Short mmCIF file of C-alpha atoms in Angstrom, two decimals:
data_model
loop_
_atom_site.label_atom_id
_atom_site.label_comp_id
_atom_site.label_asym_id
_atom_site.label_seq_id
_atom_site.Cartn_x
_atom_site.Cartn_y
_atom_site.Cartn_z
CA MET A 1 -8.79 38.18 -5.34
CA SER A 2 -8.27 41.40 -3.36
CA GLU A 3 -7.34 41.29 0.31
CA GLN A 4 -10.62 43.01 1.26
CA THR A 5 -12.63 40.44 -0.70
CA GLN A 6 -10.71 37.63 0.97
CA GLN A 7 -11.34 39.05 4.44
CA THR A 8 -15.07 39.37 3.68
CA GLU A 9 -15.08 35.78 2.46
CA GLN A 10 -13.22 34.69 5.60
CA THR A 11 -15.87 36.30 7.83
CA GLU A 12 -18.59 34.48 5.90
CA HIS A 13 -16.68 31.19 6.24
CA VAL A 14 -16.61 31.53 10.01
CA ARG A 15 -20.27 32.54 10.31
CA ARG A 16 -21.73 29.78 8.14
CA GLY A 17 -18.94 27.26 8.63
CA VAL A 18 -17.22 24.79 6.34
CA VAL A 19 -19.15 22.00 4.65
CA VAL A 20 -17.16 19.07 3.26
CA VAL A 21 -18.92 16.89 0.69
CA GLY A 22 -17.51 13.36 0.78
CA ALA A 23 -16.49 11.30 3.82
CA GLY A 24 -13.62 9.35 2.32
CA MET A 25 -9.95 9.98 3.06
CA ALA A 26 -9.86 13.45 1.47
CA GLY A 27 -13.03 14.64 3.17
CA VAL A 28 -12.19 13.27 6.61
CA GLN A 29 -8.66 14.63 6.49
CA THR A 30 -9.91 18.07 5.45
CA ALA A 31 -12.23 18.22 8.45
CA VAL A 32 -9.49 17.01 10.80
CA ALA A 33 -6.90 19.40 9.31
CA LEU A 34 -9.22 22.36 9.88
CA ARG A 35 -9.40 21.56 13.57
CA GLU A 36 -5.68 20.82 13.82
CA GLN A 37 -4.88 24.17 12.24
CA GLY A 38 -7.11 26.07 14.66
CA TRP A 39 -10.41 26.48 12.83
CA THR A 40 -13.10 27.23 15.45
CA GLY A 41 -16.16 27.64 13.22
CA PRO A 42 -18.67 24.90 12.39
CA VAL A 43 -17.46 21.92 10.32
CA THR A 44 -19.99 19.61 8.68
CA LEU A 45 -18.97 16.39 6.91
CA LEU A 46 -21.50 14.88 4.50
CA GLY A 47 -21.11 11.22 3.53
CA ALA A 48 -23.26 9.38 1.00
CA GLU A 49 -22.66 5.97 2.57
CA PRO A 50 -24.30 4.97 5.86
CA HIS A 51 -21.08 3.51 7.26
CA GLN A 52 -18.69 5.20 9.63
CA PRO A 53 -16.03 6.80 7.38
CA TYR A 54 -13.39 4.26 6.39
CA ASP A 55 -10.11 3.83 4.53
CA ARG A 56 -10.29 2.17 1.09
CA PRO A 57 -6.93 0.40 0.53
CA PRO A 58 -7.69 -2.42 3.01
CA LEU A 59 -10.84 -3.27 1.03
CA SER A 60 -8.79 -5.14 -1.58
CA LYS A 61 -6.67 -6.80 1.10
CA ALA A 62 -7.56 -7.47 4.75
CA VAL A 63 -11.29 -6.67 4.57
CA LEU A 64 -11.78 -8.66 1.37
CA LEU A 65 -10.06 -11.71 2.83
CA GLY A 66 -11.99 -11.55 6.08
CA LYS A 67 -8.93 -10.63 8.14
CA SER A 68 -10.62 -7.39 9.23
CA GLU A 69 -14.28 -6.48 9.57
CA ASP A 70 -13.82 -2.90 8.47
CA SER A 71 -11.26 -0.14 8.07
CA ALA A 72 -12.95 2.73 9.89
CA PHE A 73 -10.84 5.81 10.49
CA ASP A 74 -9.69 6.26 14.08
CA VAL A 75 -11.12 9.76 14.35
CA ASP A 76 -13.13 11.14 17.27
CA PHE A 77 -15.55 13.27 15.26
CA GLU A 78 -17.60 14.22 18.30
CA GLY A 79 -14.50 15.19 20.27
CA LEU A 80 -13.32 17.36 17.38
CA ASP A 81 -16.77 18.95 17.12
CA ILE A 82 -17.18 17.77 13.53
CA GLU A 83 -20.83 17.27 12.60
CA LEU A 84 -20.96 13.96 10.74
CA ARG A 85 -24.00 13.37 8.55
CA LEU A 86 -24.00 9.91 6.99
CA GLY A 87 -26.27 8.44 4.34
CA VAL A 88 -26.70 11.92 2.85
CA GLU A 89 -26.46 12.05 -0.94
CA VAL A 90 -25.62 15.53 -2.27
CA THR A 91 -27.56 16.27 -5.46
CA GLY A 92 -26.58 19.80 -6.45
CA LEU A 93 -24.78 23.04 -5.70
CA ARG A 94 -26.38 26.48 -5.78
CA ALA A 95 -23.39 28.77 -5.46
CA ALA A 96 -25.35 32.03 -5.44
CA ALA A 97 -27.25 30.87 -2.37
CA HIS A 98 -24.18 29.26 -0.77
CA GLU A 99 -26.07 26.00 -0.40
CA VAL A 100 -25.72 22.38 -1.45
CA ASP A 101 -28.85 20.39 -2.08
CA THR A 102 -29.33 16.97 -0.50
CA GLU A 103 -32.19 14.50 -0.36
CA ALA A 104 -32.72 15.70 3.22
CA GLY A 105 -32.88 19.37 2.23
CA PRO A 106 -30.43 22.22 1.57
CA VAL A 107 -27.24 22.68 3.61
CA PRO A 108 -25.80 26.21 3.81
CA TYR A 109 -22.06 26.78 3.76
CA GLY A 110 -19.53 29.55 4.18
CA ALA A 111 -16.76 27.56 2.52
CA LEU A 112 -17.39 24.34 0.60
CA VAL A 113 -14.92 21.52 -0.01
CA LEU A 114 -15.62 19.03 -2.78
CA ALA A 115 -14.14 15.66 -1.82
CA THR A 116 -16.49 13.25 -3.57
CA GLY A 117 -13.76 10.98 -4.90
CA ALA A 118 -14.25 8.81 -7.96
CA ARG A 119 -16.73 6.20 -9.13
CA PRO A 120 -15.59 2.97 -10.76
CA LEU A 121 -16.41 2.53 -14.43
CA THR A 122 -18.93 -0.19 -15.14
CA LEU A 123 -18.73 -2.77 -17.90
CA PRO A 124 -21.32 -1.94 -20.58
CA GLY A 125 -24.07 -4.53 -20.65
CA ALA A 126 -23.06 -6.07 -17.33
CA GLU A 127 -25.15 -3.88 -15.04
CA GLY A 128 -27.64 -5.95 -13.09
CA VAL A 129 -26.19 -9.31 -14.14
CA PRO A 130 -25.97 -11.65 -11.12
CA GLY A 131 -22.42 -12.23 -9.93
CA VAL A 132 -20.91 -9.06 -11.40
CA HIS A 133 -19.05 -6.94 -8.84
CA LEU A 134 -17.13 -3.70 -8.46
CA LEU A 135 -14.64 -3.15 -5.66
CA ARG A 136 -14.84 0.40 -4.39
CA THR A 137 -16.95 0.41 -1.23
CA LEU A 138 -17.21 -1.48 2.03
CA ASP A 139 -20.45 -3.04 0.78
CA ASP A 140 -18.67 -4.21 -2.38
CA ALA A 141 -16.02 -5.94 -0.27
CA ALA A 142 -18.70 -7.52 1.94
CA ARG A 143 -20.45 -8.99 -1.12
CA LEU A 144 -17.17 -10.40 -2.46
CA ARG A 145 -15.95 -12.00 0.75
CA PRO A 146 -18.19 -15.08 0.54
CA VAL A 147 -17.25 -15.47 -3.13
CA LEU A 148 -13.59 -15.74 -2.22
CA ALA A 149 -14.32 -17.86 0.83
CA ALA A 150 -16.10 -20.37 -1.42
CA GLY A 151 -13.11 -20.60 -3.76
CA SER A 152 -15.21 -19.72 -6.80
CA ALA A 153 -13.79 -19.38 -10.30
CA VAL A 154 -13.31 -15.64 -10.76
CA VAL A 155 -12.90 -13.56 -13.90
CA VAL A 156 -11.32 -10.15 -13.40
CA VAL A 157 -11.90 -7.60 -16.16
CA GLY A 158 -8.99 -5.17 -16.24
CA ALA A 159 -5.28 -5.69 -15.59
CA GLY A 160 -4.61 -2.38 -13.88
CA TRP A 161 -3.63 -1.78 -10.28
CA ILE A 162 -6.98 -2.77 -8.74
CA GLY A 163 -7.32 -5.81 -11.01
CA ALA A 164 -3.90 -7.09 -9.97
CA GLU A 165 -4.63 -6.51 -6.29
CA PHE A 166 -7.96 -8.32 -6.45
CA ALA A 167 -6.41 -11.20 -8.41
CA THR A 168 -3.74 -11.44 -5.73
CA ALA A 169 -6.35 -11.68 -2.96
CA ALA A 170 -8.44 -14.20 -4.91
CA ARG A 171 -5.43 -16.45 -5.49
CA GLU A 172 -4.55 -16.21 -1.80
CA ALA A 173 -8.10 -17.38 -1.06
CA GLY A 174 -7.61 -20.38 -3.36
CA CYS A 175 -9.75 -19.21 -6.26
CA GLU A 176 -9.10 -20.01 -9.91
CA VAL A 177 -8.51 -16.61 -11.46
CA THR A 178 -8.55 -15.38 -15.05
CA VAL A 179 -7.75 -11.76 -15.80
CA VAL A 180 -9.07 -10.31 -19.07
CA GLU A 181 -7.45 -7.15 -20.43
CA ALA A 182 -8.52 -5.37 -23.63
CA ALA A 183 -5.10 -3.79 -24.13
CA GLU A 184 -2.13 -5.81 -25.31
CA ARG A 185 -0.43 -5.62 -21.92
CA VAL A 186 -0.98 -4.95 -18.23
CA LEU A 187 -1.02 -1.41 -16.85
CA ALA A 188 -1.34 -0.01 -20.37
CA GLY A 189 -2.53 3.38 -19.18
CA ALA A 190 -0.05 3.70 -16.35
CA LEU A 191 3.43 2.54 -17.38
CA PRO A 192 5.57 2.19 -20.52
CA ALA A 193 5.48 -1.22 -22.20
CA GLU A 194 9.05 -2.13 -21.27
CA VAL A 195 8.34 -1.50 -17.58
CA ALA A 196 4.96 -3.23 -17.51
CA GLU A 197 6.22 -6.32 -19.40
CA PRO A 198 8.03 -7.95 -16.47
CA MET A 199 5.07 -7.17 -14.23
CA GLY A 200 2.84 -9.08 -16.61
CA ARG A 201 4.89 -12.21 -15.95
CA TRP A 202 3.90 -12.13 -12.28
CA TYR A 203 0.40 -13.37 -13.14
CA ALA A 204 1.53 -16.76 -14.45
CA GLU A 205 4.01 -17.15 -11.58
CA ALA A 206 1.07 -16.74 -9.18
CA GLY A 207 -1.08 -19.26 -11.06
CA THR A 208 -3.32 -16.60 -12.60
CA ALA A 209 -4.38 -16.82 -16.24
CA LEU A 210 -3.82 -13.51 -18.06
CA LEU A 211 -5.57 -12.87 -21.38
CA THR A 212 -4.41 -9.64 -23.06
CA GLY A 213 -5.86 -8.17 -26.23
CA ALA A 214 -9.13 -9.79 -25.16
CA ARG A 215 -12.41 -7.90 -25.25
CA VAL A 216 -15.53 -8.88 -23.36
CA ALA A 217 -18.52 -9.35 -25.68
CA SER A 218 -21.06 -10.05 -22.96
CA VAL A 219 -21.48 -11.24 -19.40
CA GLU A 220 -24.12 -13.73 -18.37
CA ALA A 221 -24.82 -15.42 -15.07
CA GLY A 222 -21.97 -17.89 -14.61
CA ARG A 223 -19.91 -17.05 -17.69
CA VAL A 224 -18.06 -14.38 -19.65
CA LEU A 225 -18.11 -14.41 -23.45
CA LEU A 226 -15.15 -12.85 -25.25
CA ALA A 227 -15.29 -11.16 -28.64
CA ASP A 228 -13.17 -13.93 -30.20
CA GLY A 229 -15.71 -16.57 -29.20
CA ARG A 230 -14.01 -17.91 -26.10
CA GLU A 231 -16.17 -18.65 -23.09
CA LEU A 232 -14.92 -18.33 -19.52
CA PRO A 233 -16.74 -19.93 -16.58
CA ALA A 234 -17.22 -17.42 -13.80
CA GLY A 235 -18.65 -17.87 -10.35
CA ALA A 236 -18.03 -14.13 -10.07
CA VAL A 237 -16.91 -11.32 -12.35
CA VAL A 238 -14.99 -8.41 -10.86
CA VAL A 239 -14.74 -5.26 -12.97
CA GLY A 240 -11.66 -3.08 -12.51
CA ILE A 241 -11.44 -0.94 -15.63
CA GLY A 242 -10.79 2.43 -14.04
CA ALA A 243 -12.66 5.21 -12.31
CA ARG A 244 -14.04 8.64 -13.14
CA PRO A 245 -14.35 11.64 -10.81
CA ALA A 246 -17.73 11.62 -9.04
CA THR A 247 -18.76 15.06 -10.22
CA ASP A 248 -21.98 14.56 -12.22
CA TRP A 249 -23.93 16.31 -9.46
CA LEU A 250 -22.06 19.54 -10.22
CA ALA A 251 -23.66 19.98 -13.66
CA GLY A 252 -24.95 23.52 -14.02
CA SER A 253 -23.30 24.68 -10.79
CA GLY A 254 -20.71 26.93 -12.40
CA VAL A 255 -17.85 24.74 -11.16
CA GLU A 256 -15.53 24.14 -14.10
CA LEU A 257 -14.98 20.50 -15.00
CA GLY A 258 -12.26 19.16 -17.28
CA PRO A 259 -12.75 16.71 -20.16
CA ASP A 260 -11.90 13.90 -17.73
CA GLY A 261 -14.77 14.97 -15.48
CA ALA A 262 -12.45 16.29 -12.79
CA VAL A 263 -13.03 19.59 -11.02
CA VAL A 264 -10.51 22.06 -12.42
CA ALA A 265 -8.78 23.42 -9.32
CA ASP A 266 -6.02 26.03 -9.22
CA GLU A 267 -2.68 25.81 -7.44
CA HIS A 268 -4.45 26.62 -4.15
CA LEU A 269 -7.11 23.94 -4.80
CA ARG A 270 -9.73 26.62 -5.36
CA THR A 271 -12.40 25.96 -7.98
CA SER A 272 -13.87 28.42 -10.47
CA VAL A 273 -16.58 29.29 -7.91
CA PRO A 274 -15.53 31.59 -5.02
CA GLY A 275 -15.45 29.90 -1.65
CA VAL A 276 -15.47 26.40 -3.15
CA TYR A 277 -12.41 24.12 -3.00
CA ALA A 278 -11.77 20.63 -4.38
CA VAL A 279 -9.41 17.90 -3.22
CA GLY A 280 -8.61 14.24 -3.76
CA ASP A 281 -9.74 11.96 -6.58
CA CYS A 282 -12.39 14.36 -7.87
CA ALA A 283 -10.00 17.23 -8.64
CA SER A 284 -7.13 18.00 -10.99
CA PHE A 285 -4.51 20.62 -10.15
CA PRO A 286 -1.69 22.37 -12.04
CA SER A 287 1.79 21.15 -11.21
CA GLY A 288 4.56 23.69 -11.63
CA ARG A 289 7.04 20.91 -10.93
CA TYR A 290 5.88 18.93 -13.97
CA GLY A 291 4.38 21.66 -16.16
CA ALA A 292 1.16 19.70 -16.46
CA ARG A 293 -2.30 19.39 -14.92
CA LEU A 294 -2.44 16.26 -12.80
CA LEU A 295 -5.38 14.06 -11.81
CA VAL A 296 -4.10 11.74 -9.10
CA HIS A 297 -6.32 8.85 -7.99
CA HIS A 298 -4.19 7.71 -5.10
CA TRP A 299 -4.38 7.60 -1.32
CA ASP A 300 -1.44 9.92 -0.64
CA ASN A 301 -3.00 12.74 -2.65
CA ALA A 302 -6.16 12.41 -0.55
CA LEU A 303 -4.01 12.65 2.57
CA GLN A 304 -1.77 15.59 1.58
CA GLY A 305 -4.18 17.86 -0.30
CA PRO A 306 -6.53 18.48 2.66
CA ARG A 307 -3.77 20.20 4.62
CA ALA A 308 -3.39 22.78 1.86
CA VAL A 309 -7.16 23.23 1.59
CA ALA A 310 -7.50 23.78 5.34
CA ALA A 311 -4.64 26.30 5.35
CA ASN A 312 -6.16 28.22 2.44
CA ILE A 313 -9.63 28.33 3.98
CA MET A 314 -8.03 29.83 7.08
CA ALA A 315 -5.74 32.24 5.21
CA ALA A 316 -6.66 35.82 6.06
CA ALA A 317 -5.05 37.20 2.89
CA PRO A 318 -3.96 35.91 -0.53
CA ALA A 319 -0.31 36.15 0.50
CA GLY A 320 -0.95 33.52 3.14
CA GLU A 321 -2.32 30.91 0.75
CA GLN A 322 -0.47 27.64 0.33
CA SER A 323 0.28 26.20 -3.11
CA TYR A 324 -0.23 22.50 -3.67
CA ASP A 325 2.42 20.86 -5.86
CA PRO A 326 3.23 17.42 -4.44
CA VAL A 327 5.37 14.60 -5.73
CA PRO A 328 2.60 12.04 -6.36
CA TYR A 329 3.07 8.74 -4.55
CA PHE A 330 1.29 5.41 -4.38
CA TRP A 331 1.90 1.78 -3.59
CA SER A 332 0.41 -1.54 -4.61
CA GLU A 333 0.72 -5.02 -3.14
CA GLN A 334 0.42 -7.67 -5.82
CA PHE A 335 1.56 -11.25 -6.32
CA GLY A 336 3.94 -11.13 -3.37
CA ARG A 337 5.57 -7.86 -4.42
CA PHE A 338 5.46 -4.44 -2.83
CA VAL A 339 5.38 -1.89 -5.64
CA GLN A 340 5.89 1.83 -4.99
CA TYR A 341 5.90 4.80 -7.34
CA ALA A 342 6.73 8.46 -6.80
CA GLY A 343 6.66 11.31 -9.28
CA HIS A 344 5.29 11.71 -12.80
CA HIS A 345 7.16 10.26 -15.76
CA GLY A 346 5.05 11.74 -18.58
CA ALA A 347 7.67 14.22 -19.82
CA ALA A 348 10.81 12.17 -19.01
CA ASP A 349 13.53 11.88 -21.64
CA THR A 350 15.57 9.06 -20.07
CA LEU A 351 14.62 5.71 -18.51
CA LEU A 352 17.17 3.86 -16.39
CA TRP A 353 16.91 0.39 -14.83
CA ARG A 354 18.31 -0.42 -11.42
CA GLY A 355 18.60 -4.18 -11.26
CA ASP A 356 17.27 -7.07 -13.32
CA PRO A 357 13.47 -6.99 -13.89
CA ALA A 358 13.51 -10.79 -13.82
CA ALA A 359 14.79 -10.68 -10.24
CA ALA A 360 12.72 -10.34 -7.08
CA THR A 361 13.63 -6.68 -6.59
CA TRP A 362 14.39 -3.87 -9.03
CA SER A 363 13.68 -0.22 -9.73
CA VAL A 364 13.18 2.11 -12.67
CA CYS A 365 14.15 5.77 -12.69
CA TRP A 366 12.95 8.43 -15.10
CA LEU A 367 15.06 11.56 -15.74
CA ARG A 368 14.33 14.80 -17.51
CA GLU A 369 17.23 17.06 -18.44
CA GLY A 370 19.42 15.24 -15.93
CA ARG A 371 16.99 15.46 -13.01
CA LEU A 372 15.03 12.61 -11.48
CA VAL A 373 11.29 13.07 -12.08
CA ALA A 374 9.92 9.64 -11.13
CA VAL A 375 10.90 6.31 -9.62
CA LEU A 376 9.19 2.91 -9.55
CA ALA A 377 10.51 0.50 -6.94
CA VAL A 378 9.68 -3.20 -6.66
CA GLY A 379 10.81 -4.45 -3.26
CA ARG A 380 13.35 -1.64 -2.97
CA PRO A 381 11.81 0.83 -0.48
CA ARG A 382 15.12 2.62 0.04
CA ASP A 383 15.23 3.51 -3.66
CA LEU A 384 11.72 4.90 -3.37
CA ALA A 385 12.40 6.96 -0.24
CA GLN A 386 15.68 8.41 -1.52
CA GLY A 387 14.34 8.88 -5.04
CA ARG A 388 11.30 10.74 -3.82
CA ARG A 389 13.51 13.20 -1.97
CA LEU A 390 15.61 13.71 -5.11
CA VAL A 391 12.48 14.42 -7.14
CA GLU A 392 11.39 16.97 -4.54
CA SER A 393 14.78 18.67 -4.52
CA GLY A 394 15.16 18.82 -8.31
CA ALA A 395 18.89 18.09 -7.98
CA ARG A 396 20.88 16.99 -11.03
CA VAL A 397 22.08 13.39 -10.88
CA ASP A 398 24.74 11.23 -12.50
CA PRO A 399 22.92 8.83 -14.87
CA ALA A 400 25.68 6.22 -14.66
CA LYS A 401 25.38 6.07 -10.88
CA VAL A 402 21.58 6.05 -11.04
CA ALA A 403 21.76 2.95 -13.25
CA ASP A 404 24.00 1.14 -10.76
CA PRO A 405 21.77 -0.63 -8.20
CA ALA A 406 24.72 -0.91 -5.82
CA VAL A 407 24.92 2.90 -5.52
CA ALA A 408 22.44 4.55 -3.16
CA LEU A 409 20.28 7.05 -5.04
CA LYS A 410 21.12 9.73 -2.51
CA SER A 411 24.76 9.36 -3.63
CA THR A 412 24.01 10.05 -7.29
CA VAL A 413 23.64 13.84 -6.89
CA LEU A 414 26.10 15.86 -8.97
CA GLN A 415 28.03 18.46 -7.06
CA PRO A 416 27.61 22.05 -8.32
#
């Protein structure tokens, strides 16, 4: 993009303002970041849900267990002069007209930010069956709270991160919990088998039945039937089998989507359509650090990406644009453990343990060509914090020291 084109685009941004589609973490933080970075033009935030924008992680914890009524963001939208339109479903994008279509009519934009997040996958054949739940929204959590309060027998379909977190909350509430996983192990799509194996043992320790290699044949009111003929009683069924970017509404818009349904953003989080950006769970981005395109469905990505988007909307020239290449990070609280992960281990050539995976605390480090590229820490937050900095720096490390849990990770760096 030429500097003259960018300046023309910038003028149009200011005149018509920025419209952000999606009022989750990524959308809210984009609107806030624009104001924090000095944007003075109009900012409109469109949210499909009627609720005041809220944070999602507490839904599987405090909100679900009735310890908190909601998790609304502490943001003064009126004070920041952010126009908040709730209960507005966006149905299409007409880029040539610089408008998004909604059920309430078209909304013009100068710059558009796509922050629609992801939608949970549903279990085929289970739609509309009484007692079947997803856990993605505040309304989902509200429907599940009385189920847990009643101590019902619960079947969780999916032994990923959300399945483990819900099972943890259900056990804390006194429910009998059975987790059904089609793969042969937990976290099959997220971690190598040797790392996930000790995490699978946590289920039994918490009094949760874990059935792996088990496929659901059908779900009926009050029971789950497995493909091998087993029948599981279920006062409630919670489906946690993954999520897909919420981008169906972009069909025919000219915005490029990847095979995973994610908006294909560039290193500046721009889409294939001029003046349109994408951030958070709905967008993939190229990582120079890892030499791969990443789709990160985690809270930290929805917090960090908006700052780059805001800076690039405000950039007066291409030279002022900010690249987005984070070290991905997330955490999970499950079965009494605090699990943290930073980095991306897909192209690692070495895996090193720090501590005994049978113990209460341990870590795993992944190296590539002698450099730390990812770390998983169970109850070892110092390993995570120091490891994350090493991943960011790209420093070469001593593998023998990395594998010694008594040596601080920051002390494993090889001197040039």
